[in-house]
CSV table of C-alpha atoms in Angstrom, one decimal:
chain,number,residue,atom,x,y,z
A,1,PRO,CA,101.7,43.4,101.6
A,2,GLY,CA,103.7,42.6,104.7
A,3,PRO,CA,107.2,41.0,104.8
A,4,GLY,CA,107.1,37.5,103.1
A,5,GLN,CA,103.6,38.1,101.7
A,6,GLU,CA,103.0,38.1,98.0
A,7,PRO,CA,101.1,41.2,96.6
A,8,SER,CA,97.5,40.6,95.6
A,9,PRO,CA,96.9,40.7,91.9
A,10,THR,CA,95.5,44.0,90.6
A,11,TRP,CA,92.6,43.4,88.2
A,12,SER,CA,91.1,46.0,85.9
A,13,ALA,CA,88.0,46.1,83.7
A,14,ASP,CA,86.5,48.8,81.5
A,15,ARG,CA,82.8,49.6,81.6
A,16,GLY,CA,81.1,52.0,79.2
A,17,GLY,CA,77.9,53.9,79.6
A,18,GLY,CA,77.3,54.3,75.9
A,19,GLY,CA,80.1,52.5,74.2
A,20,SER,CA,83.2,50.6,75.0
A,21,CYS,CA,86.6,51.9,75.6
A,22,SER,CA,89.3,50.2,73.6
A,23,GLY,CA,92.1,51.6,75.7
A,24,PRO,CA,91.9,52.8,79.4
A,25,PRO,CA,93.8,55.7,80.8
A,26,GLY,CA,97.3,54.9,81.9
A,27,LEU,CA,98.0,54.6,85.6
A,28,SER,CA,100.8,57.1,85.2
A,29,ASN,CA,98.2,59.7,84.3
A,30,SER,CA,95.9,58.8,87.2
A,31,SER,CA,96.6,62.0,89.1
A,32,ARG,CA,96.1,64.3,86.1
A,33,VAL,CA,92.7,65.9,86.7
A,34,GLY,CA,90.8,66.3,83.5
A,35,ALA,CA,93.0,64.0,81.5
A,36,GLY,CA,91.1,61.7,79.3
A,37,PRO,CA,91.5,58.1,78.1
A,38,ALA,CA,94.5,57.3,76.0
A,39,SER,CA,92.2,55.9,73.3
A,40,GLY,CA,88.6,54.8,73.0
A,41,THR,CA,85.2,56.3,72.1
A,42,LEU,CA,85.8,59.6,73.9
A,43,ALA,CA,89.6,60.0,73.3
A,44,SER,CA,89.3,62.9,70.8
A,45,MET,CA,87.3,65.4,73.0
A,46,GLU,CA,87.6,66.9,76.5
A,47,THR,CA,86.6,64.1,78.8
A,48,TYR,CA,86.3,65.5,82.4
A,49,ARG,CA,88.2,62.7,84.0
A,50,VAL,CA,87.9,61.8,87.7
A,51,VAL,CA,89.5,59.3,90.0
A,52,CYS,CA,88.0,57.8,93.2
A,53,ALA,CA,90.3,55.5,95.1
A,54,ALA,CA,90.2,53.6,98.4
A,55,GLY,CA,92.4,51.1,100.3
A,56,THR,CA,95.7,50.1,98.8
A,57,LEU,CA,95.0,51.9,95.6
A,58,HIS,CA,95.0,55.4,97.1
A,59,THR,CA,97.1,57.7,94.9
A,60,GLY,CA,98.6,59.7,97.9
A,61,ASP,CA,98.5,62.8,95.7
A,62,ALA,CA,98.4,66.2,97.5
A,63,ASP,CA,95.7,67.3,95.0
A,64,THR,CA,93.1,64.8,96.2
A,65,THR,CA,90.3,65.4,98.6
A,66,ARG,CA,89.7,62.7,101.2
A,67,PHE,CA,86.2,61.7,102.5
A,68,PRO,CA,85.2,59.3,105.3
A,69,HIS,CA,84.1,55.9,103.9
A,70,ARG,CA,82.0,53.3,105.6
A,71,TRP,CA,83.9,50.5,103.9
A,72,THR,CA,87.5,51.6,104.5
A,73,GLU,CA,89.4,53.0,107.5
A,74,ALA,CA,91.5,55.5,105.5
A,75,GLY,CA,88.5,56.9,103.5
A,76,VAL,CA,88.2,57.6,99.8
A,77,GLU,CA,90.4,59.9,97.8
A,78,VAL,CA,88.7,61.9,95.0
A,79,SER,CA,90.8,63.6,92.3
A,80,THR,CA,88.8,66.0,90.2
A,81,ALA,CA,88.2,69.6,89.3
A,82,PHE,CA,85.1,71.4,90.6
A,83,THR,CA,82.9,71.7,87.5
A,84,GLY,CA,79.5,70.2,86.9
A,85,ALA,CA,80.8,67.8,84.3
A,86,HIS,CA,83.5,66.5,86.7
A,87,LEU,CA,81.0,66.2,89.6
A,88,LEU,CA,78.6,64.2,87.4
A,89,HIS,CA,81.4,61.7,86.6
A,90,THR,CA,82.5,61.7,90.3
A,91,ALA,CA,79.0,60.6,91.2
A,92,VAL,CA,79.3,57.7,88.9
A,93,ALA,CA,82.8,56.7,90.0
A,94,GLY,CA,82.0,57.1,93.7
A,95,CYS,CA,78.8,55.0,93.4
A,96,VAL,CA,80.7,52.2,91.6
A,97,LEU,CA,83.5,52.3,94.2
A,98,ASN,CA,81.0,52.1,97.1
A,99,ASP,CA,79.0,49.3,95.4
A,100,LEU,CA,82.1,47.3,94.8
A,101,TYR,CA,82.8,47.2,98.5
A,102,ARG,CA,79.2,46.5,99.4
A,103,GLU,CA,78.7,43.7,96.8
A,104,ALA,CA,82.1,42.2,97.7
A,105,ALA,CA,81.0,42.0,101.3
A,106,GLN,CA,77.7,40.3,100.3
A,107,LEU,CA,79.6,37.8,98.2
A,108,GLY,CA,82.2,37.2,101.0
A,109,LEU,CA,85.0,38.7,99.0
A,110,THR,CA,87.8,40.9,100.4
A,111,LEU,CA,89.0,44.0,98.5
A,112,ALA,CA,92.3,45.5,99.6
A,113,GLY,CA,91.9,48.4,97.3
A,114,VAL,CA,89.6,49.9,94.6
A,115,ARG,CA,90.3,52.7,92.1
A,116,VAL,CA,87.5,53.9,89.7
A,117,MET,CA,88.3,56.3,86.9
A,118,ALA,CA,85.3,57.8,85.1
A,119,TRP,CA,85.2,60.2,82.1
A,120,GLY,CA,82.8,61.4,79.4
A,121,GLY,CA,82.2,64.2,77.0
A,122,PHE,CA,79.5,66.6,76.1
A,123,ASP,CA,78.3,67.8,72.7
A,124,ASP,CA,78.0,71.5,71.6
A,125,ALA,CA,74.6,71.8,73.4
A,126,TRP,CA,76.1,70.2,76.6
A,127,ALA,CA,74.2,67.0,76.3
A,128,SER,CA,76.3,64.1,77.7
A,129,THR,CA,77.8,61.9,75.0
A,130,GLY,CA,78.1,59.1,77.6
A,131,VAL,CA,80.1,58.1,80.6
A,132,GLU,CA,82.8,55.4,80.6
A,133,TYR,CA,84.6,54.1,83.6
A,134,ARG,CA,87.5,51.8,84.4
A,135,VAL,CA,87.7,49.7,87.6
A,136,GLU,CA,90.9,48.5,89.2
A,137,LEU,CA,90.8,46.0,92.1
A,138,ASP,CA,93.5,45.0,94.5
A,139,ALA,CA,92.1,41.7,95.6
A,140,ALA,CA,93.0,38.0,95.6
A,141,LEU,CA,90.1,36.9,93.4
A,142,ASP,CA,89.9,34.3,90.7
A,143,ASP,CA,88.5,35.4,87.3
A,144,ALA,CA,85.0,34.1,87.9
A,145,SER,CA,84.7,35.9,91.3
A,146,ARG,CA,86.0,39.1,89.8
A,147,ASP,CA,83.7,38.9,86.8
A,148,GLU,CA,80.6,38.2,89.0
A,149,LEU,CA,81.5,41.1,91.2
A,150,LEU,CA,81.8,43.5,88.3
A,151,ARG,CA,78.6,42.2,86.7
A,152,ARG,CA,76.7,42.6,89.9
A,153,VAL,CA,77.9,46.2,90.4
A,154,ASP,CA,77.1,47.0,86.7
A,155,ASP,CA,73.5,45.8,87.5
A,156,VAL,CA,72.9,47.4,90.9
A,157,ALA,CA,75.0,50.7,91.0
A,158,GLU,CA,72.3,53.3,91.5
A,159,ILE,CA,73.9,56.4,90.1
A,160,PRO,CA,75.0,54.8,86.8
A,161,ARG,CA,71.5,53.3,86.5
A,162,CYS,CA,70.0,56.8,87.1
A,163,VAL,CA,72.3,58.4,84.5
A,164,ARG,CA,71.5,55.6,82.0
A,165,ALA,CA,67.7,56.1,82.5
A,166,GLY,CA,67.8,59.9,82.4
A,167,ALA,CA,66.0,62.1,84.8
A,168,SER,CA,64.3,65.4,84.8
A,169,VAL,CA,66.0,68.3,86.7
A,170,THR,CA,63.7,71.1,87.8
A,171,ARG,CA,64.5,74.3,89.6
A,172,ILE,CA,61.8,75.0,92.2
A,173,PRO,CA,61.2,78.8,92.9
């Protein structure tokens, strides 16, 4: 915020792909690649945590990769390791971040910043045990507007919908 301006409230919400998370990752750990949630359904296993951030919620960490972004001038920061598990979770977090901006614009809402943290585990056969994510918004929104935005994104975000539905993956010779 500029001089004399009050900061916008930062809202957060947890969303689970196969269960709920009773405790989100702490903000102080947001730059730790691969760090999992402090508690929740996936807290006891490796969780392949990723962070995608834009606007006022950029982390500014040197270990992030920045990409151009149609919704924000400064682009999107992605903090992750380069493994298949991390990239799957990055796809979910990135899609949710993009859709938050898109749906907010359609609702006439302004988002100053968005941060999406996603994580999930895999069993011994490398089947996903689910993906969970947390959304943080820097926006001057009332509770009803925030809840409607999050509900819409839960309904329309394409990559989370694809992961929820499952898909075949076939190598073509």
